[in-house]
């Protein structure tokens, strides 16, 4: 059964109008049995175009509205990539040509059939648009000049991809699970093209996918609403409507969850999680995510570019103190750029809170009297609290830090334009291969402002690393898994010593939900959330 929009609106209005003092009972459940209502921070979404979005909340959206050639099974993420819109593939003897055979009988939300021609258009569109996440595909040598030869549909059921060199097949296929590799309805998008923009202006606020859901509406910084598309090829969809509301504050999310006005709260503080422990109507599920909390230092800054200053700041972090207090249960100390569970993971933690050592290093750098610095941070509770902790510990070594908060869009804008001193943020991998983080943290082939390599964190921080770039390039081409894993371990050890990055924690996400919600999978360490398997 599908609810009409008027009925849904009435249901939500009733839910939100319930007296806050009334205790929740199942009979008073505010959300209908086939509707999923989620509270999350979604102010980082700058576009709904899957070939442009590159943020956590945007990737969640794309994961449910679009399909890719290669996918993950939400019921068994440990099994790795699986056939998606491509039911099979083969690799040439030289390792450079991938031939995908498309699954038949699948349609876009418009009713148009999904064909290899749509896949060709979509992947070429990524290359032509040159948006932030495009590097995930262009790293295989695709560009505007050669995309007609390297990305081509030989018929409606066959797509042929030719890379510039031999890569580990698993690396290539893992990249095709990323949101940027989403297949769009070429006919619909082309109908909305304007001045050669590949339909980007239209697709920023509309959808043209084949996923379990289609977009109903999006109100930036407020909410987005999805409707089940019907007859989804991957299985039955119980939640006919999904509404994701932007609720920034943990306390507000908790209150809505306790009342039953929402089904899932995704950003609760440790205190609010603990406060729910006696509520039999609520459960909390812990998931180790691939997200790394870090701060980075812009190497354009004359003070922050001094190696001893970089090293000193890494000793001015109260890692254990934060882990044991306001981050308790939600972040674990981690000081490498690859998440735990990834090939090449590194568990070494060479830094600890040591003010005396930091002061000595600052003195060696000629900054013994301290200096002033600005931290920019998204106005998310735990990130602000981390920044405040850094402000306090930096001060103990004579460094005066100011904190500038902004929305996800605002802070990312400054970060991507290299207009900052210190950035405090969270980074998540785009695909389950070590190159996903090595390529962004430890690879910068062109440090010029004109390069606009906004998908690479090394570039955003103006960190010029020709030798480390060569090493990361070599690691991604290594076909011996054991050798390749050790290459990433070695790169990370050197990275820890000299990088203007201070990885601090890996996220353990605590999703709180009503007790009747089942099948909500946030994607573990490798992908984004899945809405369509959820039942209530």
XYZ file of C-alpha atoms in Angstrom:
536
model
C 0.000 0.000 0.000
C 1.291 3.476 -0.840
C 0.247 6.486 1.175
C -0.885 9.552 -0.723
C 1.134 12.670 0.029
C -1.811 14.335 1.768
C -2.212 11.376 4.115
C 1.526 11.319 4.841
C 1.534 14.998 5.600
C -1.421 14.555 7.926
C 0.305 11.649 9.687
C 3.444 13.650 10.250
C 1.519 16.709 11.406
C -0.307 14.579 13.923
C 2.959 13.029 15.084
C 4.658 16.360 15.596
C 1.619 17.765 17.375
C 1.561 15.065 20.080
C 2.008 16.521 23.576
C 5.633 16.145 24.633
C 4.585 15.059 28.109
C 2.715 11.941 26.975
C 4.558 8.630 27.382
C 4.995 6.601 24.215
C 3.012 3.437 23.667
C 2.800 1.296 20.568
C -0.793 2.419 20.052
C 0.399 6.021 19.860
C 3.137 5.300 17.291
C 3.461 8.428 15.185
C 4.995 6.846 12.111
C 2.912 4.554 9.880
C 4.036 0.927 9.561
C 5.314 1.392 6.012
C 7.062 4.719 6.580
C 10.620 5.203 7.877
C 11.428 8.561 9.481
C 15.066 9.299 10.263
C 16.751 12.143 12.124
C 20.207 12.885 10.753
C 22.538 15.763 10.018
C 22.080 16.454 6.327
C 23.271 20.055 6.041
C 26.364 18.830 4.191
C 24.327 18.043 1.063
C 25.248 20.534 -1.653
C 23.712 18.644 -4.579
C 21.593 15.566 -5.266
C 23.386 14.863 -8.547
C 25.124 11.510 -7.882
C 28.023 12.574 -10.100
C 28.596 15.685 -8.001
C 27.682 14.854 -4.407
C 30.601 13.814 -2.229
C 29.317 14.094 1.322
C 28.128 11.571 3.892
C 24.423 12.454 3.798
C 24.462 12.774 0.014
C 26.022 9.347 -0.374
C 23.296 7.869 1.847
C 20.763 9.380 -0.531
C 22.470 8.096 -3.681
C 22.801 4.604 -2.236
C 19.023 4.267 -2.194
C 17.951 6.218 -5.274
C 20.541 4.939 -7.760
C 22.109 1.645 -8.722
C 25.656 0.903 -9.840
C 27.185 -1.763 -12.056
C 28.680 -3.420 -8.974
C 26.938 -3.402 -5.584
C 27.076 -4.684 -2.003
C 24.663 -7.075 -0.341
C 23.343 -5.285 2.775
C 22.663 -8.659 4.374
C 26.331 -9.697 4.065
C 28.724 -6.788 3.528
C 31.692 -9.042 4.285
C 31.110 -10.866 1.003
C 32.465 -7.897 -0.959
C 31.226 -6.533 -4.255
C 28.474 -8.360 -6.115
C 26.837 -8.116 -9.552
C 24.561 -5.089 -9.773
C 23.160 -3.580 -12.938
C 25.916 -5.638 -14.534
C 25.062 -9.293 -14.018
C 28.590 -10.401 -14.960
C 31.941 -9.155 -16.228
C 35.194 -10.402 -17.693
C 38.719 -9.016 -17.773
C 41.097 -9.191 -20.726
C 44.432 -10.996 -20.514
C 46.340 -7.721 -20.315
C 44.152 -6.671 -17.365
C 43.063 -3.408 -18.971
C 39.684 -4.143 -20.571
C 36.585 -4.883 -18.516
C 33.496 -6.113 -20.346
C 30.231 -5.792 -18.415
C 27.093 -7.677 -19.386
C 24.010 -5.734 -18.313
C 21.146 -7.289 -16.380
C 17.964 -7.310 -18.477
C 14.447 -6.325 -17.455
C 15.349 -3.405 -15.193
C 13.748 0.018 -15.637
C 14.455 3.512 -14.409
C 11.817 5.322 -12.368
C 10.655 6.933 -15.605
C 9.889 3.530 -17.096
C 12.800 3.731 -19.534
C 14.821 0.477 -19.695
C 18.305 0.403 -18.157
C 20.826 -0.339 -20.922
C 24.544 -0.271 -21.546
C 23.937 3.015 -23.395
C 22.804 4.544 -20.080
C 25.926 3.201 -18.370
C 28.088 4.648 -21.152
C 26.377 8.038 -20.847
C 26.615 8.035 -17.048
C 30.314 7.230 -16.817
C 31.195 9.657 -19.589
C 29.095 12.251 -17.783
C 31.248 11.838 -14.670
C 34.362 12.491 -16.711
C 32.890 15.457 -18.586
C 31.431 17.211 -15.528
C 34.759 17.114 -13.655
C 33.048 17.457 -10.284
C 34.829 16.704 -7.005
C 34.339 12.888 -6.901
C 35.203 12.371 -10.584
C 38.775 11.401 -9.678
C 37.472 8.018 -8.498
C 36.941 7.156 -12.179
C 39.407 9.443 -13.956
C 42.260 7.813 -12.027
C 41.908 5.009 -14.596
C 43.002 7.338 -17.361
C 39.601 8.479 -18.607
C 39.374 12.065 -19.865
C 37.192 14.161 -22.158
C 39.417 13.470 -25.130
C 39.478 9.668 -24.877
C 36.194 8.800 -23.139
C 34.515 7.889 -26.436
C 37.099 5.120 -26.887
C 37.636 4.070 -23.273
C 33.967 3.980 -22.172
C 31.689 2.516 -24.826
C 28.544 0.438 -25.186
C 28.930 -2.026 -28.030
C 25.195 -2.818 -27.833
C 22.335 -2.331 -25.375
C 23.593 -5.178 -23.211
C 27.375 -4.744 -23.274
C 29.624 -2.055 -21.808
C 33.377 -2.087 -22.428
C 35.761 -0.130 -20.187
C 39.463 0.224 -21.050
C 41.879 1.523 -18.396
C 45.211 3.195 -19.074
C 47.229 0.491 -17.324
C 46.796 -2.780 -15.510
C 45.286 -2.533 -12.041
C 44.219 -5.168 -9.552
C 40.728 -6.125 -10.843
C 39.309 -5.911 -7.319
C 40.443 -2.280 -7.111
C 38.675 -1.359 -10.349
C 35.472 -3.167 -9.402
C 35.467 -1.665 -5.913
C 35.591 1.795 -7.468
C 32.493 1.001 -9.495
C 30.542 0.563 -6.243
C 31.032 4.264 -5.405
C 28.150 6.747 -5.610
C 29.904 8.619 -8.405
C 29.539 5.483 -10.558
C 25.730 5.619 -10.283
C 23.899 4.920 -13.518
C 21.430 7.657 -14.479
C 18.529 7.624 -16.933
C 20.275 9.126 -19.959
C 17.085 9.920 -21.848
C 15.516 11.799 -18.938
C 18.689 13.678 -18.036
C 19.343 14.676 -21.651
C 15.837 16.108 -21.855
C 16.852 18.535 -19.105
C 20.274 19.536 -20.418
C 20.903 23.257 -20.531
C 23.812 24.919 -22.300
C 25.845 21.720 -22.356
C 25.640 21.120 -18.603
C 24.808 17.407 -18.964
C 21.618 18.083 -17.024
C 23.547 19.025 -13.884
C 21.370 21.988 -12.888
C 18.244 19.837 -13.092
C 19.703 16.746 -11.439
C 20.976 18.775 -8.483
C 17.363 18.902 -7.254
C 15.741 15.939 -9.022
C 16.369 12.209 -9.443
C 16.711 9.912 -12.451
C 17.701 6.552 -11.061
C 16.684 2.901 -10.925
C 17.138 2.412 -7.190
C 14.606 1.324 -4.608
C 13.417 4.905 -4.100
C 12.735 8.039 -6.100
C 12.929 11.597 -4.845
C 9.680 13.302 -3.849
C 11.088 16.535 -2.453
C 14.192 18.075 -0.943
C 14.362 21.118 1.279
C 18.052 22.010 1.769
C 19.110 21.909 5.420
C 15.635 20.652 6.380
C 14.656 17.293 4.890
C 14.318 15.048 1.898
C 11.544 12.597 1.140
C 11.684 9.406 -0.903
C 8.930 7.198 -2.334
C 9.365 3.496 -3.122
C 9.637 3.123 -6.881
C 7.981 -0.300 -6.963
C 9.150 -3.680 -8.288
C 12.730 -3.158 -7.162
C 14.954 -5.766 -8.774
C 16.915 -6.497 -5.582
C 13.936 -7.439 -3.442
C 10.758 -6.333 -1.723
C 10.627 -2.861 -0.193
C 8.573 -2.639 2.997
C 9.129 1.048 3.699
C 7.061 2.769 1.012
C 8.145 6.205 2.173
C 11.411 7.402 3.719
C 11.725 10.855 5.262
C 15.110 12.084 6.450
C 14.918 15.175 8.642
C 17.828 17.458 9.464
C 17.978 17.495 13.263
C 21.363 18.793 14.354
C 21.068 18.462 18.117
C 21.437 15.113 19.862
C 18.936 16.036 22.567
C 16.303 16.887 19.961
C 16.867 13.588 18.158
C 16.560 11.677 21.416
C 13.302 13.390 22.364
C 11.757 12.678 18.953
C 12.852 9.043 19.195
C 11.457 8.599 22.696
C 8.124 10.053 21.596
C 8.000 7.834 18.538
C 7.974 10.764 16.110
C 11.001 9.262 14.351
C 12.118 5.686 13.837
C 15.901 6.183 13.793
C 18.249 8.716 15.408
C 21.691 8.732 13.843
C 23.632 11.368 15.783
C 23.105 10.810 19.483
C 25.774 11.787 21.984
C 27.140 9.164 24.389
C 25.108 10.808 27.160
C 21.883 10.520 25.220
C 22.652 6.932 24.247
C 23.192 6.112 27.911
C 19.951 7.870 28.756
C 18.035 5.480 26.507
C 19.406 2.335 28.158
C 16.286 1.772 30.271
C 13.780 2.459 27.473
C 12.422 -0.882 26.315
C 10.917 0.736 23.239
C 14.358 1.721 21.905
C 17.477 -0.203 20.897
C 20.981 0.952 19.966
C 23.137 -0.814 17.376
C 26.908 -0.222 17.254
C 28.754 -0.341 13.930
C 32.466 0.214 13.305
C 32.517 2.662 10.408
C 35.394 3.496 8.084
C 35.296 7.161 9.049
C 38.424 8.846 10.394
C 38.245 11.973 12.577
C 41.301 14.153 12.002
C 42.583 17.680 11.869
C 44.826 19.020 9.155
C 47.175 21.985 8.791
C 47.276 24.096 5.640
C 50.829 24.057 4.312
C 50.344 27.484 2.760
C 50.485 28.906 6.275
C 54.034 30.066 7.133
C 53.851 28.736 10.700
C 51.876 25.543 10.174
C 54.200 24.528 7.347
C 57.117 24.149 9.770
C 57.723 20.399 10.355
C 58.375 20.848 14.075
C 55.118 22.774 14.493
C 53.236 20.016 12.690
C 54.795 17.437 14.992
C 54.158 19.528 18.103
C 50.447 19.851 17.429
C 50.139 16.079 17.234
C 51.368 15.934 20.836
C 48.797 18.531 21.892
C 45.822 16.205 21.475
C 44.229 14.555 24.495
C 43.423 11.376 22.586
C 42.603 9.150 25.561
C 40.857 11.922 27.460
C 38.410 12.575 24.644
C 37.912 8.858 23.956
C 37.012 8.279 27.592
C 34.694 11.236 28.056
C 32.469 12.978 25.513
C 33.366 10.502 22.717
C 32.913 7.411 24.858
C 31.581 4.462 22.916
C 31.460 6.361 19.619
C 35.107 6.892 18.679
C 38.218 4.845 19.317
C 41.749 6.241 19.140
C 43.217 5.606 15.707
C 46.230 7.396 14.223
C 46.496 6.065 10.672
C 44.670 7.097 7.515
C 43.391 3.589 6.682
C 40.470 2.388 8.820
C 40.684 -0.817 10.787
C 39.409 -3.811 8.754
C 41.012 -2.503 5.538
C 43.915 -4.162 3.752
C 47.096 -2.576 5.117
C 45.545 -1.416 8.395
C 48.039 0.074 10.872
C 47.339 -0.011 14.600
C 50.435 1.957 15.711
C 49.677 4.959 17.937
C 52.931 6.939 18.114
C 51.399 10.110 19.607
C 50.082 10.845 23.067
C 49.218 14.005 24.963
C 52.604 15.487 25.972
C 52.702 19.252 26.547
C 56.398 19.373 27.480
C 57.441 17.598 24.309
C 55.206 19.877 22.254
C 56.730 22.983 23.867
C 60.231 21.744 23.089
C 59.320 21.144 19.456
C 57.728 24.584 19.161
C 60.881 26.140 20.576
C 62.994 24.272 18.021
C 60.712 25.654 15.322
C 61.220 29.220 16.570
C 57.635 29.388 17.815
C 58.290 29.027 21.534
C 56.214 32.103 22.329
C 53.190 30.556 20.692
C 50.985 31.888 17.913
C 47.371 32.399 16.915
C 45.452 30.003 14.711
C 41.879 29.482 13.488
C 40.121 26.108 13.533
C 37.212 25.708 11.138
C 34.676 23.020 11.949
C 31.200 21.907 10.966
C 28.626 22.708 13.639
C 28.178 19.073 14.637
C 28.275 18.450 18.377
C 31.182 16.001 18.652
C 33.327 17.934 16.163
C 32.769 21.177 18.039
C 33.612 19.437 21.323
C 36.802 18.010 19.779
C 37.726 21.502 18.572
C 37.114 22.903 22.045
C 39.360 20.228 23.523
C 42.072 21.119 20.997
C 41.622 24.788 21.841
C 42.247 23.950 25.496
C 45.258 21.680 24.954
C 46.838 23.983 22.352
C 46.607 26.813 24.907
C 48.720 24.806 27.342
C 51.606 25.254 24.918
C 50.915 28.939 24.287
C 48.864 28.542 21.096
C 45.723 30.674 20.956
C 43.099 28.950 18.856
C 39.803 30.438 17.758
C 36.980 28.226 16.528
C 34.846 29.143 13.529
C 31.752 27.011 13.094
C 29.694 26.627 9.934
C 27.364 24.296 8.110
C 28.832 21.330 6.304
C 28.530 23.230 3.029
C 30.274 26.321 4.399
C 33.218 24.555 5.979
C 33.711 22.227 3.018
C 33.691 25.246 0.719
C 36.572 26.856 2.602
C 38.423 23.555 2.871
C 38.133 22.765 -0.834
C 39.330 26.252 -1.761
C 42.365 25.936 0.563
C 41.122 28.978 2.486
C 41.789 27.945 6.099
C 44.513 27.281 8.668
C 43.345 24.171 10.549
C 40.396 22.020 9.526
C 38.720 19.602 11.944
C 36.681 17.005 10.138
C 35.649 13.454 9.376
C 36.667 11.481 6.285
C 35.018 8.312 5.032
C 36.272 5.967 2.302
C 34.521 5.941 -1.066
C 35.087 2.261 -1.810
C 36.486 -0.737 0.131
C 40.063 -0.643 -1.120
C 43.100 0.923 0.622
C 43.698 3.201 -2.346
C 40.533 5.114 -1.484
C 42.262 6.785 1.474
C 45.858 6.505 0.319
C 44.945 8.370 -2.842
C 43.441 11.304 -0.971
C 45.686 11.553 2.114
C 49.009 10.592 0.527
C 48.793 11.491 -3.157
C 49.104 14.937 -4.748
C 50.404 14.914 -8.341
C 49.936 18.666 -8.876
C 50.048 21.080 -5.946
C 49.167 24.191 -7.951
C 45.995 26.106 -7.166
C 44.954 25.654 -10.785
C 44.961 21.856 -10.439
C 41.752 21.983 -8.367
C 42.263 18.442 -7.057
C 39.538 19.006 -4.490
C 38.961 15.273 -4.008
C 42.470 14.895 -2.617
C 43.000 15.994 0.971
C 46.740 16.324 0.387
C 45.970 18.952 -2.277
C 43.434 20.745 -0.078
C 46.194 21.151 2.502
C 48.774 22.215 -0.130
C 51.022 19.302 0.847
C 53.510 18.761 -1.980
C 54.659 15.100 -1.847
C 56.102 13.860 -5.160
C 57.877 10.841 -3.638
C 54.935 9.648 -1.545
C 52.691 10.153 -4.569
C 54.920 7.772 -6.538
C 54.672 5.201 -3.750
C 50.869 5.331 -3.597
C 50.727 5.056 -7.392
C 52.940 1.974 -7.208
C 50.882 0.354 -4.436
C 47.656 0.485 -6.418
C 49.255 -1.414 -9.292
C 50.706 -4.192 -7.141
C 48.834 -7.442 -7.777
C 50.381 -9.469 -4.924
C 47.984 -8.818 -2.035
C 50.548 -9.465 0.720
C 53.131 -7.171 -0.845
C 50.522 -4.530 -1.510
C 49.296 -4.575 2.090
C 52.851 -4.037 3.384
C 53.325 -1.121 0.985
C 50.378 0.637 2.590
C 51.676 -0.099 6.083
C 55.033 1.468 5.177
C 53.418 4.520 3.599
C 51.277 5.071 6.678
C 54.249 4.848 9.027
C 56.053 7.579 7.105
C 52.821 9.546 6.847
C 52.462 9.498 10.633
C 55.892 11.085 11.006
C 55.639 13.975 8.535
C 52.078 14.563 7.307
C 50.229 17.796 8.161
C 47.368 15.517 9.197
C 46.623 14.270 12.672
C 44.278 11.259 12.448
C 42.760 10.956 15.907
C 39.845 8.522 15.971
C 37.844 5.943 14.027
C 34.097 6.153 14.359
C 31.901 3.602 16.065
C 28.447 4.683 14.951
C 25.609 4.193 17.397
C 22.276 4.211 15.584
C 19.364 4.374 17.998
C 16.004 3.166 16.750
C 12.568 2.065 17.818
C 12.548 -1.561 18.943
C 10.344 -2.593 16.023
C 12.828 -1.407 13.365
C 14.780 -4.244 11.756
C 17.211 -4.473 8.864
C 18.641 -0.958 9.185
C 22.213 -1.349 7.938
C 24.406 1.791 7.977
C 26.958 0.218 5.609
C 29.709 -0.882 8.048
C 33.167 0.444 7.128
C 32.713 0.184 3.377
C 29.565 1.857 2.065
C 26.509 3.990 2.865
C 23.183 3.212 4.511
C 20.480 0.971 3.031
C 16.826 1.903 3.567
C 15.099 -0.643 1.360
C 15.698 -3.793 3.496
C 14.132 -2.151 6.587
C 10.978 -3.616 8.099
C 8.898 -2.596 11.088
